[in-house]
PDB file of C-alpha atoms in Angstrom:
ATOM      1  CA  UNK A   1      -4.235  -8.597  13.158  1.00 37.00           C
ATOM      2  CA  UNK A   2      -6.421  -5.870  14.119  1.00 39.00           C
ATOM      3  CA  UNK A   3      -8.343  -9.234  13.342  1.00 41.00           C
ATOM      4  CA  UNK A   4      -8.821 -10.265  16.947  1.00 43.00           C
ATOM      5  CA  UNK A   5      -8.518  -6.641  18.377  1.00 46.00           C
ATOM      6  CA  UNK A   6     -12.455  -5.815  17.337  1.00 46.00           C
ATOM      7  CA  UNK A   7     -13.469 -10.025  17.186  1.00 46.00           C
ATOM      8  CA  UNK A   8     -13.986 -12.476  20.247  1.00 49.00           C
ATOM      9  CA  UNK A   9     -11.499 -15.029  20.631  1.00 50.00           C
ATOM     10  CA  UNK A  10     -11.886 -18.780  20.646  1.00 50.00           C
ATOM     11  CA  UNK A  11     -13.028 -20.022  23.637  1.00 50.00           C
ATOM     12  CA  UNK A  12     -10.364 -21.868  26.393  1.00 50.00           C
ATOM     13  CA  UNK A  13      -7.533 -19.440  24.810  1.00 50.00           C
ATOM     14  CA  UNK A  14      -5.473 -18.923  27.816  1.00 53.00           C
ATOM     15  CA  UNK A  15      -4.472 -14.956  28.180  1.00 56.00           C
ATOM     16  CA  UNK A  16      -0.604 -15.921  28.316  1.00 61.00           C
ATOM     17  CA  UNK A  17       1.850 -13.298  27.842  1.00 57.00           C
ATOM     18  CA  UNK A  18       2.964 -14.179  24.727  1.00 60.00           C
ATOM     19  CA  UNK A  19      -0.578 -14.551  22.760  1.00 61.00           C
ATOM     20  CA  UNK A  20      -1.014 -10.811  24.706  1.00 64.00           C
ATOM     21  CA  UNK A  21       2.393  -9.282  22.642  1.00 66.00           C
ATOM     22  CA  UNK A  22       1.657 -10.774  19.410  1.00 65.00           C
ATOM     23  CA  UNK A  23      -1.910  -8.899  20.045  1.00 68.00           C
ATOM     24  CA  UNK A  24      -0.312  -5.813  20.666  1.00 73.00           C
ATOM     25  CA  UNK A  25       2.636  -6.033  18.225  1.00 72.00           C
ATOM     26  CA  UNK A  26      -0.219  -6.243  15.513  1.00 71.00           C
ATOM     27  CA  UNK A  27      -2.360  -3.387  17.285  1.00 74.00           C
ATOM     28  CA  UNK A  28       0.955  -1.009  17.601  1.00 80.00           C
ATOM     29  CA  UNK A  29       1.847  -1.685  13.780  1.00 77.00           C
ATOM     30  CA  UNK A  30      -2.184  -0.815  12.770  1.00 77.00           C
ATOM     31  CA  UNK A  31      -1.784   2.547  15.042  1.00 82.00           C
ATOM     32  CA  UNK A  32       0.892   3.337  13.167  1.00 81.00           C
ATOM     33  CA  UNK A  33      -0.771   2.307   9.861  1.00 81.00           C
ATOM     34  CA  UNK A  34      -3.895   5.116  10.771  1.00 82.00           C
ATOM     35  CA  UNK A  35      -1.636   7.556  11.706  1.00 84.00           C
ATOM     36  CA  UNK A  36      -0.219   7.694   8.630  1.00 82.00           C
ATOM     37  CA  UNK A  37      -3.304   7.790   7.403  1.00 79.00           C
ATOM     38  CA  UNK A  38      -4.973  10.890   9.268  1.00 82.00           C
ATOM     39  CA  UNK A  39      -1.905  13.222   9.393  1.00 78.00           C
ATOM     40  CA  UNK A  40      -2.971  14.399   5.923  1.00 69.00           C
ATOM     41  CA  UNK A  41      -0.876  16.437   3.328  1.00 70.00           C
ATOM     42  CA  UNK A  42       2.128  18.741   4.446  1.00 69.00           C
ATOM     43  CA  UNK A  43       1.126  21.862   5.236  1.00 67.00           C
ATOM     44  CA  UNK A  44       1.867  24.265   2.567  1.00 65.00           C
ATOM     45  CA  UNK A  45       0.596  25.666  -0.653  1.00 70.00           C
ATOM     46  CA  UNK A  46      -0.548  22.390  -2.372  1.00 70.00           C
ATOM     47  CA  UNK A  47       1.027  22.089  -5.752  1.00 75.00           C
ATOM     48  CA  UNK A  48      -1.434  21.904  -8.863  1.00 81.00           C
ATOM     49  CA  UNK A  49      -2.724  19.069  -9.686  1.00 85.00           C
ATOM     50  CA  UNK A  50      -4.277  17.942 -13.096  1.00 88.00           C
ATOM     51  CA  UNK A  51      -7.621  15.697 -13.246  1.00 92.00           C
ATOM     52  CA  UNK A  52      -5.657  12.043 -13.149  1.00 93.00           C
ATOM     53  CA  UNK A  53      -3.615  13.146 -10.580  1.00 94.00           C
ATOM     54  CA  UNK A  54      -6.538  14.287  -8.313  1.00 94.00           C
ATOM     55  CA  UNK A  55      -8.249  10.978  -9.998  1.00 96.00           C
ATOM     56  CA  UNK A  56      -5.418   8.841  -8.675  1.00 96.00           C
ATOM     57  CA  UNK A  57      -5.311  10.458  -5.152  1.00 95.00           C
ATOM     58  CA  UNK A  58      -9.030   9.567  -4.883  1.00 95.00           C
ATOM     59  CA  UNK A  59      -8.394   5.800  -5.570  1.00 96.00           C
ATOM     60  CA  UNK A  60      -6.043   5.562  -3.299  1.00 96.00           C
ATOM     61  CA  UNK A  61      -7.177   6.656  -0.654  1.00 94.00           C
ATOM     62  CA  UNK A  62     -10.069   4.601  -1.524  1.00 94.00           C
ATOM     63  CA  UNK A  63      -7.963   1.516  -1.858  1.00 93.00           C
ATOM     64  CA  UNK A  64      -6.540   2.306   1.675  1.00 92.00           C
ATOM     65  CA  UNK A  65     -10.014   2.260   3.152  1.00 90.00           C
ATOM     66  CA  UNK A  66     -10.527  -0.676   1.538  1.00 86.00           C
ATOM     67  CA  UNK A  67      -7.505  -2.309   3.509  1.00 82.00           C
ATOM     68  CA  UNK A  68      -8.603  -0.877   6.606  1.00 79.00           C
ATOM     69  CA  UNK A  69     -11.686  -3.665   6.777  1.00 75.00           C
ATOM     70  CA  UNK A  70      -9.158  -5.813   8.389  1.00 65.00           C
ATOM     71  CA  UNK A  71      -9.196  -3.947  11.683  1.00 67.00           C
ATOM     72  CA  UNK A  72     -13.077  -4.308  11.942  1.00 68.00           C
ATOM     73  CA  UNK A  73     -13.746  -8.121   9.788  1.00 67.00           C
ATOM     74  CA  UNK A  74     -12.694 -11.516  11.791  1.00 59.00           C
ATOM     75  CA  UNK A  75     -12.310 -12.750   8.042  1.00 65.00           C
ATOM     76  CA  UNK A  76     -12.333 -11.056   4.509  1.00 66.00           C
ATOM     77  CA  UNK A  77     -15.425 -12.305   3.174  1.00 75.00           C
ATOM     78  CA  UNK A  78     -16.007 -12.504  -0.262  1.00 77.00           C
ATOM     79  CA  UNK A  79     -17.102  -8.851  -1.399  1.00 79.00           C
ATOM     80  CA  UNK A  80     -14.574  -7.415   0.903  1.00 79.00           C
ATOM     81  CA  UNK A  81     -11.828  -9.109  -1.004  1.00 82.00           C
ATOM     82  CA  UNK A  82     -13.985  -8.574  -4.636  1.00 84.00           C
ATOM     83  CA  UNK A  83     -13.603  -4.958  -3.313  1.00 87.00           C
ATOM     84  CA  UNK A  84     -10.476  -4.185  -2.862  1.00 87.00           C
ATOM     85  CA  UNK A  85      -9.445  -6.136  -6.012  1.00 90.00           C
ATOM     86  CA  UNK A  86     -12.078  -3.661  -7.959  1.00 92.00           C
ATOM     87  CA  UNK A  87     -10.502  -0.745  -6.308  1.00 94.00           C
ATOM     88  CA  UNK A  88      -7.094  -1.559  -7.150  1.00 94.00           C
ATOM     89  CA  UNK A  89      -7.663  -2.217 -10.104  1.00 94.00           C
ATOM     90  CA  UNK A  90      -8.631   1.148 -10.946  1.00 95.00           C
ATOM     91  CA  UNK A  91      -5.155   2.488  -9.025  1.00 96.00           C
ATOM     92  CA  UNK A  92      -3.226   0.332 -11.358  1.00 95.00           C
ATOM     93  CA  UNK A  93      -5.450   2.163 -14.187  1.00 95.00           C
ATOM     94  CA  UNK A  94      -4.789   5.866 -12.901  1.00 95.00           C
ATOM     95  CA  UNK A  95      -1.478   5.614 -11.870  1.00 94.00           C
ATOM     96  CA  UNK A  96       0.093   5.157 -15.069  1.00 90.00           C
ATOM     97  CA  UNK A  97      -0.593   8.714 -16.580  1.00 91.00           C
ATOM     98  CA  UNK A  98       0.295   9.816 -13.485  1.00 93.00           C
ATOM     99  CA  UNK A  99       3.672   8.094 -13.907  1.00 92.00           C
ATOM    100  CA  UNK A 100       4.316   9.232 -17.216  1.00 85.00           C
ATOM    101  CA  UNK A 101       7.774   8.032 -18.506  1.00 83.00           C
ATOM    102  CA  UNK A 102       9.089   7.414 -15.165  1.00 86.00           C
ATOM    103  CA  UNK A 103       7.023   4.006 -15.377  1.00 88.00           C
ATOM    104  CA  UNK A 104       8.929   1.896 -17.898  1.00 82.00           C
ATOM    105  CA  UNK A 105       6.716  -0.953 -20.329  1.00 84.00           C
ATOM    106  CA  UNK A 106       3.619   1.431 -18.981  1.00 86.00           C
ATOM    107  CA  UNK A 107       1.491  -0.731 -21.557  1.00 88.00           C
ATOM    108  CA  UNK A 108       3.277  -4.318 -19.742  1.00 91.00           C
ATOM    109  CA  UNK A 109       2.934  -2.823 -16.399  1.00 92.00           C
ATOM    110  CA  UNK A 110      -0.968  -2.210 -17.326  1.00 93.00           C
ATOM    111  CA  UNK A 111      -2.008  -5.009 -18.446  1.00 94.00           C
ATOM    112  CA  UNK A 112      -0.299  -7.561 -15.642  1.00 95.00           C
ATOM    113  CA  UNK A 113      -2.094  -5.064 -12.783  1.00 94.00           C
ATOM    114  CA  UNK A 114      -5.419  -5.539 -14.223  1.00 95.00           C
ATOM    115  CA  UNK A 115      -4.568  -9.676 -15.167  1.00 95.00           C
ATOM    116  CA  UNK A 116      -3.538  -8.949 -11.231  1.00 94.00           C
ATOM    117  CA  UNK A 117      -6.237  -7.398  -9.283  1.00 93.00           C
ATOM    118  CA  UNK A 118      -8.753  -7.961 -12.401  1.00 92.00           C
ATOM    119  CA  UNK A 119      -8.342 -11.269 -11.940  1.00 92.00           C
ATOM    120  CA  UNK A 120      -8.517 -11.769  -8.459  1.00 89.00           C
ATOM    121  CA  UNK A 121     -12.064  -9.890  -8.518  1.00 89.00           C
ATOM    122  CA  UNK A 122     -13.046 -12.426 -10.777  1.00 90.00           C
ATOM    123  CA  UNK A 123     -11.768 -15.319  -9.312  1.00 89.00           C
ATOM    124  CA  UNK A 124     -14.288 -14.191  -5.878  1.00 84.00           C
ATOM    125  CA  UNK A 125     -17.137 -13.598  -8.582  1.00 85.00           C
ATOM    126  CA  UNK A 126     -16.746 -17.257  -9.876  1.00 87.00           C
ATOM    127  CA  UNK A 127     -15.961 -18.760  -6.555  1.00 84.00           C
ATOM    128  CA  UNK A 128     -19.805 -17.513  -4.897  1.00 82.00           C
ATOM    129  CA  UNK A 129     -21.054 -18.766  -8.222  1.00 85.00           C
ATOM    130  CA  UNK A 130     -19.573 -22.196  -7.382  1.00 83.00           C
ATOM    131  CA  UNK A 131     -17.573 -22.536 -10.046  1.00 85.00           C
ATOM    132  CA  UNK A 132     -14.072 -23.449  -9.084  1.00 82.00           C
ATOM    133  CA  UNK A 133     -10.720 -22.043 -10.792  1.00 82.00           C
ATOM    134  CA  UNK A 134      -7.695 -23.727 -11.212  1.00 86.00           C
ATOM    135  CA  UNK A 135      -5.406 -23.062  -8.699  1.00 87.00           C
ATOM    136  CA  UNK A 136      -2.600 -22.014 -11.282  1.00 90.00           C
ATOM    137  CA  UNK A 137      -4.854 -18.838 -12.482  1.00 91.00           C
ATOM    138  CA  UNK A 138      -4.782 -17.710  -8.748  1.00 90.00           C
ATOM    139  CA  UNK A 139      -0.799 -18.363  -8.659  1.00 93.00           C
ATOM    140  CA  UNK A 140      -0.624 -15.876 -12.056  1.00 94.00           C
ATOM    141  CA  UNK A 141      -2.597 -12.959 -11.051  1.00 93.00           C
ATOM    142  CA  UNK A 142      -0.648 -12.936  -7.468  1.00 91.00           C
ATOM    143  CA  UNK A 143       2.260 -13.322  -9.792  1.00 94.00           C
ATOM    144  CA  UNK A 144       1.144 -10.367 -12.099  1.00 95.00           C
ATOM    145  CA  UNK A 145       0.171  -7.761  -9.300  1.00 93.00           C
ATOM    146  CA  UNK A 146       3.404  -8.340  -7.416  1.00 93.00           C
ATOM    147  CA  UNK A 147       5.348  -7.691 -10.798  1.00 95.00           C
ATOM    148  CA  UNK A 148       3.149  -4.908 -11.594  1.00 95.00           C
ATOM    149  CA  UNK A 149       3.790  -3.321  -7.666  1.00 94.00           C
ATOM    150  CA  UNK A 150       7.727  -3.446  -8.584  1.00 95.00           C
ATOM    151  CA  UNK A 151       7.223  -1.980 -11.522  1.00 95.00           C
ATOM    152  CA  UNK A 152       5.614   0.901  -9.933  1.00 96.00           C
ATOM    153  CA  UNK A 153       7.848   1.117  -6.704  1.00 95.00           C
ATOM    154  CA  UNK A 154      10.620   1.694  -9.117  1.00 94.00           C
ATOM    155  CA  UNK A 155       9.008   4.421 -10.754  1.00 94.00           C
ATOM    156  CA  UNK A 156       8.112   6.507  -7.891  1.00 95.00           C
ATOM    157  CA  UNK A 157      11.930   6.048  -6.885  1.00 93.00           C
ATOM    158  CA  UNK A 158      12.662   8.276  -9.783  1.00 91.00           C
ATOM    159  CA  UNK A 159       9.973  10.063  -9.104  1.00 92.00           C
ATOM    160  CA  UNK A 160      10.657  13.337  -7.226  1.00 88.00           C
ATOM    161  CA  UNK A 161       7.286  13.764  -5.993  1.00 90.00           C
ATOM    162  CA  UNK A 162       7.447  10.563  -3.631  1.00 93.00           C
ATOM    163  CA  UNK A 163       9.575  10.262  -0.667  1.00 92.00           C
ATOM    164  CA  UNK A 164      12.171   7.996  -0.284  1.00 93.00           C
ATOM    165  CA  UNK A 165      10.501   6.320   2.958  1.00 93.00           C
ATOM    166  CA  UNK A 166       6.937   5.757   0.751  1.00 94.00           C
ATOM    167  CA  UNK A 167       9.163   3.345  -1.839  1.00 95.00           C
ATOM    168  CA  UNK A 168      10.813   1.713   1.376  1.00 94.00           C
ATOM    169  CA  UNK A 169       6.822   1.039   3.149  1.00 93.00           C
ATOM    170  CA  UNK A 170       6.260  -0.673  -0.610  1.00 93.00           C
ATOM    171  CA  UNK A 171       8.641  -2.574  -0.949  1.00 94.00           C
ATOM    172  CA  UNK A 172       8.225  -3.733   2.826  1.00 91.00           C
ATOM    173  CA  UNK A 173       4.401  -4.247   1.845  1.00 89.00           C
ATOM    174  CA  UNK A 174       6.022  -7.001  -0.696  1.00 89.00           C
ATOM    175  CA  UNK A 175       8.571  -8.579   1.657  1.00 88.00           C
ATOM    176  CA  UNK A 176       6.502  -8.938   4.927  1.00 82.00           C
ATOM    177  CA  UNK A 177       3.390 -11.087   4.054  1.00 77.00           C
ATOM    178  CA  UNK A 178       6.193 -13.571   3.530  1.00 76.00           C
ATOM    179  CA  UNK A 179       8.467 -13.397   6.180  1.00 74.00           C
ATOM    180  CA  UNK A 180       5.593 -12.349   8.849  1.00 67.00           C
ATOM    181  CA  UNK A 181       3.166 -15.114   7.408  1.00 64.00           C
ATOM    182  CA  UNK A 182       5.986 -17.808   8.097  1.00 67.00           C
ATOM    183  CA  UNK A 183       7.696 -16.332  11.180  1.00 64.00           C
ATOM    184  CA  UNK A 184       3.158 -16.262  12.483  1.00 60.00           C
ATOM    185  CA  UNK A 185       3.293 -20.172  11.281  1.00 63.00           C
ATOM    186  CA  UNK A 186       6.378 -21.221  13.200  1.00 61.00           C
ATOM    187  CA  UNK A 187       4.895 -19.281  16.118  1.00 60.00           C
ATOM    188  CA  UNK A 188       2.046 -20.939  15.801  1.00 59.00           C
ATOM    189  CA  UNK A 189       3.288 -24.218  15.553  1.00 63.00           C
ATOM    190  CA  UNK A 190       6.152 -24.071  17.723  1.00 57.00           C
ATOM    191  CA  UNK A 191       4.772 -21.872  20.660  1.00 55.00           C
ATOM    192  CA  UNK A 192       1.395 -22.510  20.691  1.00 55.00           C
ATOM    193  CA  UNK A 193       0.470 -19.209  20.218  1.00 53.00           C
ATOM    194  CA  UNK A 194      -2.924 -18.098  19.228  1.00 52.00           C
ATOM    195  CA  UNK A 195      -3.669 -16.184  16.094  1.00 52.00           C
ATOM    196  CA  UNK A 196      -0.148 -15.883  15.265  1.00 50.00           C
ATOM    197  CA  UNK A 197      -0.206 -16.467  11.869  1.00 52.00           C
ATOM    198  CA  UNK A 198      -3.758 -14.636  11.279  1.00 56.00           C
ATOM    199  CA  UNK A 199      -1.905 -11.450  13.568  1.00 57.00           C
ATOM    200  CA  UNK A 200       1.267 -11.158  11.038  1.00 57.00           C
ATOM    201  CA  UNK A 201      -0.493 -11.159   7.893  1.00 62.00           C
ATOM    202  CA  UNK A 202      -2.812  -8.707   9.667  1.00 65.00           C
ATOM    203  CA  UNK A 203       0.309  -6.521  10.556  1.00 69.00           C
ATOM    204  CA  UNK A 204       1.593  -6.769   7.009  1.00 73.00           C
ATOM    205  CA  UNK A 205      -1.582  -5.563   5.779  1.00 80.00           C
ATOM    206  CA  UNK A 206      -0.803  -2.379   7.435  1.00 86.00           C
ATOM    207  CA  UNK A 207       2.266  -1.258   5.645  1.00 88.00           C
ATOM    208  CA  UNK A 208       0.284  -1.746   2.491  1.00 90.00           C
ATOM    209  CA  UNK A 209      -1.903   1.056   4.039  1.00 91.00           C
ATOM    210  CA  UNK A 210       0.860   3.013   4.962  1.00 92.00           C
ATOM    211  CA  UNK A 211       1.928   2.890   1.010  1.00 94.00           C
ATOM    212  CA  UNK A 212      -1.177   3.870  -0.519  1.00 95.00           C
ATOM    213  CA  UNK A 213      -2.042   6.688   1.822  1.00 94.00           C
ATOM    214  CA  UNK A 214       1.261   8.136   1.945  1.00 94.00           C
ATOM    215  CA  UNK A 215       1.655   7.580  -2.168  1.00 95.00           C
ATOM    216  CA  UNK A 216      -2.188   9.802  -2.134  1.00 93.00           C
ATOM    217  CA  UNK A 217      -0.446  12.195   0.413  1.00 92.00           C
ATOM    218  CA  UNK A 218       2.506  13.263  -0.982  1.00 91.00           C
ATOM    219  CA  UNK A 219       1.242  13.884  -4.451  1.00 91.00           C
ATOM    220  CA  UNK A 220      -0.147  17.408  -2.339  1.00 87.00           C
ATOM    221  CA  UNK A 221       2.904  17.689   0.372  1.00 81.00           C
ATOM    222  CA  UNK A 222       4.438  20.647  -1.136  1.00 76.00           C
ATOM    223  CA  UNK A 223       7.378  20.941  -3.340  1.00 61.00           C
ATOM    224  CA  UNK A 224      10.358  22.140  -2.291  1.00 47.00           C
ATOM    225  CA  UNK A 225      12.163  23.995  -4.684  1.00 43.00           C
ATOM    226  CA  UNK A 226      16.083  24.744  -4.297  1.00 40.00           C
ATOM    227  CA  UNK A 227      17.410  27.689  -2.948  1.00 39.00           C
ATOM    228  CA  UNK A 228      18.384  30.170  -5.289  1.00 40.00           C
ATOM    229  CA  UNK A 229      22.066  30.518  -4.709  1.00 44.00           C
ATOM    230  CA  UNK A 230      23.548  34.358  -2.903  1.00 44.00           C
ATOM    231  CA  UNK A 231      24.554  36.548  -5.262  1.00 50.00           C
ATOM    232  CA  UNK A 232      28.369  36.949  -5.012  1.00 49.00           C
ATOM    233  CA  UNK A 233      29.696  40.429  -3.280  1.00 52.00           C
ATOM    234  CA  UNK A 234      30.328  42.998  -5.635  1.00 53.00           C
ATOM    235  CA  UNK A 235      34.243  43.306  -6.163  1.00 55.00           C
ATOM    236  CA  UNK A 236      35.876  46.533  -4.937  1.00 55.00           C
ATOM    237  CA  UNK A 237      36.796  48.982  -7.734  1.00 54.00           C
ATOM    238  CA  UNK A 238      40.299  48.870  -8.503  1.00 57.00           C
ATOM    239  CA  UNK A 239      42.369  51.846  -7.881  1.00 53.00           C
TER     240      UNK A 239
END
């Protein structure tokens, strides 16, 4: 919900304490979101990189700017979601030779992230056109980008360039839209609270930032390489 933070709210809203904390909930989870964005890289000798690796950190940082358009729209309009579908798109592209055999059915995985996010950015196309698309289309590409984000959360688990804690903001990026978005409903519903629903999806959308820009970060932190092991004292001659 940094929707609300930067917008106006609907007039006759009462400023109650509890439409205030689900304000600032949101806000503390989107200051969280851009500090993981800014604090960069470890610092360190960066490691080389190859052309699709520095490809792939490009597009997702990208991709996490493209997120960030919730803290400054009231409401994703239509090129702002045909955007970051586009954008994605070309992360789901790049990060497969990045991946390399640690991403198992790469050609699968490939294909359902661009039926995925290709699909959404067509769906948005065809919907300003007017024409309408059956609601079971937009049910498989959600379908095919969520299988094609576990497919990739489990390869940067075996991946030792990728923290543990990045997989964990992924996978939390999955779970939360569902759990926040009903937990915001029953709020909503229940307490009378403003914006609730519109604030949790908002929060959620912040973990998916946290993913991407720590998934572009750590392919520079530096990597640590084991200790060499002590050499052993010399034994004392024998007399």
């Amino acid at each position: 919900m940094a929707v609300g933070a930067f917008t106006e709210a609907d007039e006759g809203v009462a400023a109650t304490w509890p439409n205030v904390l689900v304000v600032l909930l949101a806000g503390i989870a989107w200051a969280w979101a851009l500090w993981q964005s800014l604090r960069g890289p470890l610092a360190g000798p960066p490691p080389e990189m190859d052309r699709d690796t520095r490809r792939l950190r490009v597009a997702l940082y990208a991709a996490a700017i493209s997120w960030l358009l919730y803290l400054l729209l009231p409401s994703w309009p239509w090129w702002a979601e045909a955007l970051d579908a586009v954008v994605m798109c070309v992360v789901v592209l790049l990060f497969q030779p990045v991946l390399g055999r640690n991403l198992e059915h790469a050609g699968q995985a490939r294909v359902v992230g661009v039926l995925g996010y290709g699909g959404a950015a067509a769906i948005d196309a065809l919907d300003v056109l007017g024409w309408s698309v059956p609601e079971l289309f937009s049910l498989i590409c959600g379908l095919a980008a969520l299988i094609w984000t576990v497919l990739v959360l489990r390869a940067q688990r075996w991946d030792r360039r990728w923290q543990r804690a990045t997989v964990r903001y992924g996978i939390a990026a999955l779970v939360a839209p569902l759990v926040l978005g009903l937990v915001g409903s029953v709020l909503e519903s229940v307490g009378n609270l403003h914006g609730a629903a519109t604030a949790t999806a908002g929060a959620a959308g912040a973990l998916m930032v946290i993913w991407l820009v720590r998934s572009a970060h750590e392919l520079a932190d530096p990597h640590h390489q084991p200790a060499s092991p002590l050499p052993l004292p010399a034994r004392p001659p024998t007399p």
